[in-house]
mmCIF file of N, CA and C in Angstrom:
data_model
loop_
_atom_site.group_PDB
_atom_site.id
_atom_site.type_symbol
_atom_site.label_atom_id
_atom_site.label_comp_id
_atom_site.label_asym_id
_atom_site.label_seq_id
_atom_site.Cartn_x
_atom_site.Cartn_y
_atom_site.Cartn_z
ATOM 1 N N MET A 1 98.139 110.268 79.627
ATOM 2 C CA MET A 1 96.869 110.683 80.178
ATOM 3 C C MET A 1 97.074 111.023 81.645
ATOM 4 N N GLY A 2 96.664 112.174 82.035
ATOM 5 C CA GLY A 2 96.812 112.621 83.405
ATOM 6 C C GLY A 2 95.647 112.203 84.282
ATOM 7 N N PHE A 3 95.800 112.457 85.547
ATOM 8 C CA PHE A 3 94.781 112.128 86.539
ATOM 9 C C PHE A 3 93.438 112.770 86.193
ATOM 10 N N GLN A 4 93.459 114.045 85.794
ATOM 11 C CA GLN A 4 92.217 114.767 85.497
ATOM 12 C C GLN A 4 91.490 114.177 84.293
ATOM 13 N N ASN A 5 92.215 113.581 83.364
ATOM 14 C CA ASN A 5 91.623 113.043 82.145
ATOM 15 C C ASN A 5 91.224 111.576 82.253
ATOM 16 N N SER A 6 91.521 110.939 83.369
ATOM 17 C CA SER A 6 91.227 109.521 83.540
ATOM 18 C C SER A 6 89.726 109.302 83.671
ATOM 19 N N GLU A 7 89.182 108.407 82.831
ATOM 20 C CA GLU A 7 87.760 108.087 82.892
ATOM 21 C C GLU A 7 87.375 107.522 84.246
ATOM 22 N N LEU A 8 88.227 106.676 84.791
ATOM 23 C CA LEU A 8 87.931 106.044 86.075
ATOM 24 C C LEU A 8 87.749 107.083 87.175
ATOM 25 N N PHE A 9 88.650 108.047 87.242
ATOM 26 C CA PHE A 9 88.582 109.056 88.296
ATOM 27 C C PHE A 9 87.473 110.078 88.050
ATOM 28 N N GLN A 10 87.039 110.217 86.805
ATOM 29 C CA GLN A 10 85.892 111.084 86.518
ATOM 30 C C GLN A 10 84.579 110.398 86.883
ATOM 31 N N GLN A 11 84.500 109.083 86.656
ATOM 32 C CA GLN A 11 83.275 108.335 86.955
ATOM 33 C C GLN A 11 83.133 108.038 88.445
ATOM 34 N N HIS A 12 84.254 107.770 89.108
ATOM 35 C CA HIS A 12 84.242 107.385 90.522
ATOM 36 C C HIS A 12 85.080 108.394 91.301
ATOM 37 N N LEU A 13 84.412 109.348 91.909
ATOM 38 C CA LEU A 13 85.126 110.414 92.619
ATOM 39 C C LEU A 13 85.930 109.908 93.815
ATOM 40 N N THR A 14 85.558 108.741 94.349
ATOM 41 C CA THR A 14 86.289 108.167 95.487
ATOM 42 C C THR A 14 87.286 107.091 95.046
ATOM 43 N N ALA A 15 87.594 107.019 93.756
ATOM 44 C CA ALA A 15 88.525 106.000 93.261
ATOM 45 C C ALA A 15 89.881 106.139 93.959
ATOM 46 N N LEU A 16 90.476 104.995 94.245
ATOM 47 C CA LEU A 16 91.746 104.973 94.965
ATOM 48 C C LEU A 16 92.926 105.034 94.002
ATOM 49 N N GLN A 17 93.918 105.807 94.370
ATOM 50 C CA GLN A 17 95.139 105.957 93.573
ATOM 51 C C GLN A 17 96.193 105.018 94.147
ATOM 52 N N ILE A 18 96.594 104.036 93.376
ATOM 53 C CA ILE A 18 97.585 103.074 93.824
ATOM 54 C C ILE A 18 98.963 103.531 93.357
ATOM 55 N N GLU A 19 99.877 103.714 94.296
ATOM 56 C CA GLU A 19 101.263 104.079 93.988
ATOM 57 C C GLU A 19 102.123 102.837 94.205
ATOM 58 N N LEU A 20 102.711 102.321 93.118
ATOM 59 C CA LEU A 20 103.568 101.141 93.208
ATOM 60 C C LEU A 20 105.023 101.540 93.352
ATOM 61 N N TYR A 21 105.793 100.684 94.039
ATOM 62 C CA TYR A 21 107.228 100.885 94.192
ATOM 63 C C TYR A 21 107.906 99.544 93.969
ATOM 64 N N PHE A 22 108.918 99.513 93.101
ATOM 65 C CA PHE A 22 109.673 98.286 92.818
ATOM 66 C C PHE A 22 111.090 98.449 93.332
ATOM 67 N N ASP A 23 111.589 97.414 94.003
ATOM 68 C CA ASP A 23 112.943 97.465 94.562
ATOM 69 C C ASP A 23 113.490 96.059 94.668
ATOM 70 N N GLU A 24 114.801 95.969 94.682
ATOM 71 C CA GLU A 24 115.483 94.709 94.949
ATOM 72 C C GLU A 24 116.364 94.911 96.167
ATOM 73 N N PHE A 25 116.415 93.894 97.020
ATOM 74 C CA PHE A 25 117.229 93.986 98.221
ATOM 75 C C PHE A 25 117.893 92.640 98.485
ATOM 76 N N THR A 26 118.933 92.666 99.298
ATOM 77 C CA THR A 26 119.702 91.477 99.627
ATOM 78 C C THR A 26 119.414 91.058 101.056
ATOM 79 N N LEU A 27 119.292 89.755 101.266
ATOM 80 C CA LEU A 27 118.997 89.232 102.594
ATOM 81 C C LEU A 27 120.249 88.986 103.429
ATOM 82 N N THR A 28 121.403 89.206 102.844
ATOM 83 C CA THR A 28 122.651 88.951 103.563
ATOM 84 C C THR A 28 123.417 90.260 103.751
ATOM 85 N N ASN A 29 124.586 90.156 104.302
ATOM 86 C CA ASN A 29 125.453 91.310 104.506
ATOM 87 C C ASN A 29 125.785 91.929 103.147
ATOM 88 N N PRO A 30 125.442 93.184 102.903
ATOM 89 C CA PRO A 30 125.681 93.795 101.590
ATOM 90 C C PRO A 30 127.165 93.969 101.264
ATOM 91 N N LEU A 31 128.031 93.866 102.251
ATOM 92 C CA LEU A 31 129.461 94.034 102.004
ATOM 93 C C LEU A 31 130.119 92.750 101.509
ATOM 94 N N ARG A 32 129.438 91.644 101.626
ATOM 95 C CA ARG A 32 129.997 90.378 101.158
ATOM 96 C C ARG A 32 129.656 90.192 99.686
ATOM 97 N N ASN A 33 130.439 89.421 99.001
ATOM 98 C CA ASN A 33 130.317 89.256 97.557
ATOM 99 C C ASN A 33 129.197 88.304 97.139
ATOM 100 N N ARG A 34 128.692 87.466 98.023
ATOM 101 C CA ARG A 34 127.726 86.444 97.649
ATOM 102 C C ARG A 34 126.285 86.939 97.704
ATOM 103 N N GLY A 35 126.068 88.226 97.676
ATOM 104 C CA GLY A 35 124.732 88.785 97.829
ATOM 105 C C GLY A 35 123.768 88.466 96.710
ATOM 106 N N GLY A 36 124.256 88.266 95.476
ATOM 107 C CA GLY A 36 123.382 88.041 94.337
ATOM 108 C C GLY A 36 122.501 86.818 94.471
ATOM 109 N N ARG A 37 123.012 85.809 95.153
ATOM 110 C CA ARG A 37 122.253 84.575 95.320
ATOM 111 C C ARG A 37 121.021 84.785 96.205
ATOM 112 N N TYR A 38 121.088 85.757 97.086
ATOM 113 C CA TYR A 38 120.013 85.984 98.045
ATOM 114 C C TYR A 38 119.286 87.312 97.799
ATOM 115 N N LYS A 39 119.300 87.748 96.567
ATOM 116 C CA LYS A 39 118.649 89.009 96.216
ATOM 117 C C LYS A 39 117.168 88.759 95.935
ATOM 118 N N ILE A 40 116.319 89.645 96.469
ATOM 119 C CA ILE A 40 114.872 89.516 96.344
ATOM 120 C C ILE A 40 114.312 90.757 95.648
ATOM 121 N N ALA A 41 113.398 90.536 94.712
ATOM 122 C CA ALA A 41 112.674 91.632 94.061
ATOM 123 C C ALA A 41 111.328 91.781 94.771
ATOM 124 N N ALA A 42 110.950 93.019 95.047
ATOM 125 C CA ALA A 42 109.710 93.267 95.779
ATOM 126 C C ALA A 42 108.920 94.390 95.120
ATOM 127 N N VAL A 43 107.598 94.261 95.177
ATOM 128 C CA VAL A 43 106.685 95.299 94.718
ATOM 129 C C VAL A 43 105.821 95.678 95.922
ATOM 130 N N TYR A 44 105.767 96.966 96.210
ATOM 131 C CA TYR A 44 104.981 97.489 97.323
ATOM 132 C C TYR A 44 103.955 98.474 96.780
ATOM 133 N N PHE A 45 102.944 98.781 97.605
ATOM 134 C CA PHE A 45 102.024 99.844 97.219
ATOM 135 C C PHE A 45 101.590 100.637 98.441
ATOM 136 N N LYS A 46 101.153 101.848 98.167
ATOM 137 C CA LYS A 46 100.450 102.658 99.158
ATOM 138 C C LYS A 46 99.397 103.459 98.406
ATOM 139 N N LEU A 47 98.439 103.969 99.137
ATOM 140 C CA LEU A 47 97.357 104.725 98.518
ATOM 141 C C LEU A 47 97.740 106.190 98.400
ATOM 142 N N GLY A 48 97.558 106.740 97.222
ATOM 143 C CA GLY A 48 97.871 108.140 96.980
ATOM 144 C C GLY A 48 96.820 109.090 97.520
ATOM 145 N N ASN A 49 95.661 108.557 97.907
ATOM 146 C CA ASN A 49 94.575 109.395 98.411
ATOM 147 C C ASN A 49 94.775 109.805 99.868
ATOM 148 N N LEU A 50 95.742 109.230 100.530
ATOM 149 C CA LEU A 50 95.954 109.544 101.942
ATOM 150 C C LEU A 50 96.510 110.948 102.110
ATOM 151 N N GLU A 51 96.224 111.540 103.239
ATOM 152 C CA GLU A 51 96.807 112.844 103.553
ATOM 153 C C GLU A 51 98.322 112.679 103.682
ATOM 154 N N PRO A 52 99.092 113.705 103.311
ATOM 155 C CA PRO A 52 100.552 113.600 103.364
ATOM 156 C C PRO A 52 101.101 113.165 104.724
ATOM 157 N N LYS A 53 100.474 113.575 105.811
ATOM 158 C CA LYS A 53 100.987 113.190 107.132
ATOM 159 C C LYS A 53 100.861 111.683 107.367
ATOM 160 N N HIS A 54 99.955 111.014 106.668
ATOM 161 C CA HIS A 54 99.794 109.564 106.800
ATOM 162 C C HIS A 54 100.612 108.798 105.762
ATOM 163 N N LYS A 55 100.825 109.396 104.596
ATOM 164 C CA LYS A 55 101.529 108.711 103.512
ATOM 165 C C LYS A 55 102.982 108.397 103.849
ATOM 166 N N SER A 56 103.565 109.162 104.746
ATOM 167 C CA SER A 56 104.977 108.961 105.059
ATOM 168 C C SER A 56 105.209 107.904 106.134
ATOM 169 N N LYS A 57 104.161 107.313 106.673
ATOM 170 C CA LYS A 57 104.297 106.298 107.722
ATOM 171 C C LYS A 57 104.514 104.919 107.096
ATOM 172 N N LEU A 58 105.379 104.135 107.711
ATOM 173 C CA LEU A 58 105.708 102.824 107.167
ATOM 174 C C LEU A 58 104.534 101.854 107.173
ATOM 175 N N ASP A 59 103.624 101.982 108.125
ATOM 176 C CA ASP A 59 102.543 101.007 108.214
ATOM 177 C C ASP A 59 101.487 101.159 107.116
ATOM 178 N N VAL A 60 101.564 102.180 106.282
ATOM 179 C CA VAL A 60 100.633 102.298 105.157
ATOM 180 C C VAL A 60 101.207 101.677 103.884
ATOM 181 N N ILE A 61 102.472 101.281 103.920
ATOM 182 C CA ILE A 61 103.106 100.635 102.773
ATOM 183 C C ILE A 61 102.854 99.134 102.866
ATOM 184 N N GLN A 62 102.272 98.566 101.814
ATOM 185 C CA GLN A 62 101.891 97.156 101.817
ATOM 186 C C GLN A 62 102.654 96.392 100.740
ATOM 187 N N LEU A 63 103.004 95.154 101.056
ATOM 188 C CA LEU A 63 103.706 94.288 100.126
ATOM 189 C C LEU A 63 102.722 93.701 99.116
ATOM 190 N N VAL A 64 103.088 93.732 97.841
ATOM 191 C CA VAL A 64 102.236 93.200 96.782
ATOM 192 C C VAL A 64 102.800 91.886 96.247
ATOM 193 N N ALA A 65 104.116 91.842 95.985
ATOM 194 C CA ALA A 65 104.706 90.642 95.380
ATOM 195 C C ALA A 65 106.179 90.537 95.754
ATOM 196 N N LEU A 66 106.650 89.286 95.831
ATOM 197 C CA LEU A 66 108.060 88.985 96.069
ATOM 198 C C LEU A 66 108.515 87.913 95.092
ATOM 199 N N ALA A 67 109.771 87.995 94.671
ATOM 200 C CA ALA A 67 110.357 86.952 93.829
ATOM 201 C C ALA A 67 111.869 86.985 93.985
ATOM 202 N N ARG A 68 112.467 85.839 93.831
ATOM 203 C CA ARG A 68 113.936 85.813 93.840
ATOM 204 C C ARG A 68 114.437 86.431 92.542
ATOM 205 N N SER A 69 115.431 87.281 92.641
ATOM 206 C CA SER A 69 115.954 87.975 91.461
ATOM 207 C C SER A 69 116.511 87.005 90.427
ATOM 208 N N VAL A 70 117.128 85.900 90.882
ATOM 209 C CA VAL A 70 117.671 84.926 89.923
ATOM 210 C C VAL A 70 116.546 84.290 89.109
ATOM 211 N N ASP A 71 115.379 84.107 89.722
ATOM 212 C CA ASP A 71 114.242 83.552 88.978
ATOM 213 C C ASP A 71 113.717 84.544 87.948
ATOM 214 N N LEU A 72 113.769 85.839 88.274
ATOM 215 C CA LEU A 72 113.317 86.848 87.316
ATOM 216 C C LEU A 72 114.246 86.951 86.126
ATOM 217 N N LYS A 73 115.507 86.625 86.325
ATOM 218 C CA LYS A 73 116.446 86.642 85.195
ATOM 219 C C LYS A 73 116.134 85.494 84.232
ATOM 220 N N LYS A 74 115.608 84.380 84.751
ATOM 221 C CA LYS A 74 115.245 83.243 83.914
ATOM 222 C C LYS A 74 113.955 83.496 83.141
ATOM 223 N N CYS A 75 113.003 84.159 83.772
ATOM 224 C CA CYS A 75 111.743 84.461 83.077
ATOM 225 C C CYS A 75 111.715 85.957 82.785
ATOM 226 N N SER A 76 110.828 86.706 83.395
ATOM 227 C CA SER A 76 110.804 88.147 83.159
ATOM 228 C C SER A 76 110.008 88.840 84.255
ATOM 229 N N LEU A 77 110.122 90.158 84.281
ATOM 230 C CA LEU A 77 109.325 90.948 85.222
ATOM 231 C C LEU A 77 107.846 90.862 84.888
ATOM 232 N N ASP A 78 107.532 90.579 83.623
ATOM 233 C CA ASP A 78 106.125 90.445 83.228
ATOM 234 C C ASP A 78 105.419 89.388 84.062
ATOM 235 N N GLU A 79 106.123 88.295 84.360
ATOM 236 C CA GLU A 79 105.514 87.225 85.150
ATOM 237 C C GLU A 79 105.301 87.651 86.595
ATOM 238 N N LEU A 80 106.167 88.497 87.126
ATOM 239 C CA LEU A 80 105.981 89.014 88.478
ATOM 240 C C LEU A 80 104.797 89.966 88.530
ATOM 241 N N PHE A 81 104.672 90.810 87.503
ATOM 242 C CA PHE A 81 103.621 91.828 87.497
ATOM 243 C C PHE A 81 102.274 91.340 86.956
ATOM 244 N N LYS A 82 102.222 90.204 86.273
ATOM 245 C CA LYS A 82 100.963 89.746 85.681
ATOM 246 C C LYS A 82 99.841 89.610 86.712
ATOM 247 N N PRO A 83 100.037 88.919 87.855
ATOM 248 C CA PRO A 83 98.927 88.843 88.821
ATOM 249 C C PRO A 83 98.552 90.206 89.400
ATOM 250 N N VAL A 84 99.529 91.084 89.544
ATOM 251 C CA VAL A 84 99.265 92.429 90.058
ATOM 252 C C VAL A 84 98.387 93.188 89.066
ATOM 253 N N ILE A 85 98.763 93.173 87.803
ATOM 254 C CA ILE A 85 98.008 93.883 86.760
ATOM 255 C C ILE A 85 96.611 93.283 86.604
ATOM 256 N N ASP A 86 96.503 91.953 86.680
ATOM 257 C CA ASP A 86 95.177 91.316 86.590
ATOM 258 C C ASP A 86 94.271 91.784 87.725
ATOM 259 N N ASP A 87 94.813 91.864 88.935
ATOM 260 C CA ASP A 87 94.022 92.336 90.076
ATOM 261 C C ASP A 87 93.631 93.810 89.918
ATOM 262 N N VAL A 88 94.549 94.618 89.394
ATOM 263 C CA VAL A 88 94.254 96.041 89.201
ATOM 264 C C VAL A 88 93.151 96.209 88.153
ATOM 265 N N LYS A 89 93.198 95.426 87.084
ATOM 266 C CA LYS A 89 92.145 95.502 86.060
ATOM 267 C C LYS A 89 90.775 95.164 86.654
ATOM 268 N N LYS A 90 90.739 94.154 87.513
ATOM 269 C CA LYS A 90 89.489 93.777 88.184
ATOM 270 C C LYS A 90 89.037 94.892 89.136
ATOM 271 N N PHE A 91 89.995 95.499 89.828
ATOM 272 C CA PHE A 91 89.706 96.602 90.748
ATOM 273 C C PHE A 91 89.138 97.799 89.987
ATOM 274 N N GLU A 92 89.665 98.052 88.781
ATOM 275 C CA GLU A 92 89.161 99.148 87.945
ATOM 276 C C GLU A 92 87.725 98.894 87.498
ATOM 277 N N SER A 93 87.457 97.681 87.018
ATOM 278 C CA SER A 93 86.154 97.401 86.412
ATOM 279 C C SER A 93 85.072 97.035 87.430
ATOM 280 N N GLU A 94 85.398 96.161 88.376
ATOM 281 C CA GLU A 94 84.387 95.674 89.315
ATOM 282 C C GLU A 94 84.433 96.398 90.663
ATOM 283 N N GLY A 95 85.606 96.827 91.067
ATOM 284 C CA GLY A 95 85.769 97.443 92.369
ATOM 285 C C GLY A 95 85.787 96.406 93.479
ATOM 286 N N ILE A 96 85.878 96.882 94.711
ATOM 287 C CA ILE A 96 85.807 96.004 95.873
ATOM 288 C C ILE A 96 84.819 96.614 96.865
ATOM 289 N N VAL A 97 84.153 95.744 97.594
ATOM 290 C CA VAL A 97 83.195 96.183 98.599
ATOM 291 C C VAL A 97 83.864 96.088 99.966
ATOM 292 N N ILE A 98 83.833 97.175 100.699
ATOM 293 C CA ILE A 98 84.353 97.223 102.061
ATOM 294 C C ILE A 98 83.166 97.357 102.999
ATOM 295 N N ARG A 99 83.097 96.460 103.979
ATOM 296 C CA ARG A 99 82.026 96.524 104.973
ATOM 297 C C ARG A 99 82.585 97.115 106.258
ATOM 298 N N CYS A 100 81.950 98.170 106.730
ATOM 299 C CA CYS A 100 82.421 98.847 107.933
ATOM 300 C C CYS A 100 81.225 99.444 108.668
ATOM 301 N N CYS A 101 81.119 99.154 109.954
ATOM 302 C CA CYS A 101 80.075 99.734 110.811
ATOM 303 C C CYS A 101 78.672 99.475 110.260
ATOM 304 N N GLY A 102 78.455 98.290 109.724
ATOM 305 C CA GLY A 102 77.142 97.931 109.220
ATOM 306 C C GLY A 102 76.795 98.501 107.859
ATOM 307 N N ARG A 103 77.729 99.168 107.207
ATOM 308 C CA ARG A 103 77.487 99.737 105.875
ATOM 309 C C ARG A 103 78.453 99.127 104.870
ATOM 310 N N GLU A 104 78.074 99.199 103.612
ATOM 311 C CA GLU A 104 78.928 98.709 102.530
ATOM 312 C C GLU A 104 79.364 99.882 101.661
ATOM 313 N N TYR A 105 80.626 99.874 101.294
ATOM 314 C CA TYR A 105 81.196 100.923 100.437
ATOM 315 C C TYR A 105 81.859 100.238 99.248
ATOM 316 N N LEU A 106 81.574 100.741 98.053
ATOM 317 C CA LEU A 106 82.184 100.210 96.837
ATOM 318 C C LEU A 106 83.292 101.157 96.401
ATOM 319 N N PHE A 107 84.498 100.609 96.260
ATOM 320 C CA PHE A 107 85.645 101.399 95.817
ATOM 321 C C PHE A 107 86.207 100.834 94.526
ATOM 322 N N HIS A 108 86.611 101.733 93.649
ATOM 323 C CA HIS A 108 87.359 101.398 92.445
ATOM 324 C C HIS A 108 88.719 102.062 92.575
ATOM 325 N N GLY A 109 89.643 101.673 91.737
ATOM 326 C CA GLY A 109 90.948 102.308 91.761
ATOM 327 C C GLY A 109 91.840 101.782 90.665
ATOM 328 N N THR A 110 92.975 102.426 90.524
ATOM 329 C CA THR A 110 93.954 102.009 89.526
ATOM 330 C C THR A 110 95.328 102.531 89.916
ATOM 331 N N ILE A 111 96.321 102.123 89.170
ATOM 332 C CA ILE A 111 97.692 102.574 89.420
ATOM 333 C C ILE A 111 97.822 104.016 88.941
ATOM 334 N N SER A 112 98.243 104.901 89.840
ATOM 335 C CA SER A 112 98.439 106.291 89.439
ATOM 336 C C SER A 112 99.863 106.514 88.948
ATOM 337 N N PHE A 113 100.829 105.844 89.553
ATOM 338 C CA PHE A 113 102.196 105.874 89.043
ATOM 339 C C PHE A 113 103.022 104.781 89.706
ATOM 340 N N MET A 114 104.206 104.572 89.159
ATOM 341 C CA MET A 114 105.126 103.562 89.686
ATOM 342 C C MET A 114 106.494 104.194 89.844
ATOM 343 N N THR A 115 107.131 103.913 90.964
ATOM 344 C CA THR A 115 108.471 104.425 91.224
ATOM 345 C C THR A 115 109.391 103.283 91.619
ATOM 346 N N GLY A 116 110.622 103.597 91.817
ATOM 347 C CA GLY A 116 111.607 102.627 92.272
ATOM 348 C C GLY A 116 112.965 103.287 92.315
ATOM 349 N N ASP A 117 113.940 102.542 92.782
ATOM 350 C CA ASP A 117 115.292 103.075 92.730
ATOM 351 C C ASP A 117 115.762 103.063 91.280
ATOM 352 N N ASN A 118 116.956 103.560 91.044
ATOM 353 C CA ASN A 118 117.452 103.697 89.679
ATOM 354 C C ASN A 118 117.474 102.359 88.922
ATOM 355 N N LEU A 119 118.044 101.326 89.526
ATOM 356 C CA LEU A 119 118.137 100.027 88.853
ATOM 357 C C LEU A 119 116.760 99.387 88.684
ATOM 358 N N GLY A 120 115.911 99.503 89.705
ATOM 359 C CA GLY A 120 114.577 98.933 89.620
ATOM 360 C C GLY A 120 113.731 99.595 88.551
ATOM 361 N N SER A 121 113.795 100.918 88.474
ATOM 362 C CA SER A 121 113.029 101.638 87.456
ATOM 363 C C SER A 121 113.519 101.286 86.063
ATOM 364 N N HIS A 122 114.815 101.117 85.907
ATOM 365 C CA HIS A 122 115.379 100.749 84.619
ATOM 366 C C HIS A 122 114.893 99.343 84.211
ATOM 367 N N ALA A 123 114.881 98.415 85.169
ATOM 368 C CA ALA A 123 114.437 97.049 84.869
ATOM 369 C C ALA A 123 112.971 97.030 84.462
ATOM 370 N N VAL A 124 112.126 97.788 85.128
ATOM 371 C CA VAL A 124 110.698 97.831 84.812
ATOM 372 C C VAL A 124 110.472 98.521 83.474
ATOM 373 N N GLY A 125 111.259 99.529 83.173
ATOM 374 C CA GLY A 125 111.079 100.297 81.946
ATOM 375 C C GLY A 125 111.591 99.627 80.687
ATOM 376 N N LYS A 126 112.303 98.526 80.807
ATOM 377 C CA LYS A 126 112.835 97.838 79.626
ATOM 378 C C LYS A 126 111.748 97.372 78.714
#
């Protein structure tokens, strides 16, 4: 289902497009062999509704979740993504109210797509 066919985006013209990114990184020197012990899995997001000149700035990228990679091998990526998906479902159905300058704005949104590096995308796609 494409963006144009999404019920949410047809009902709520100001609905926010959430772009997720999954990656794993090491907290130590990548040239040393002991990196696996200190590897972290991270999920980030940015809004797809932003103008391109703003989307490329680092300060619009927000952290959603972190987990140690060794812990994800014991359980699964489903456990990392479950709270994220639960929040997105609530965001789709109920929305969030933003108060600004004495006014209230109701926004809805959902995940428009998910990206990652080669290994991260493969892990999520399993």
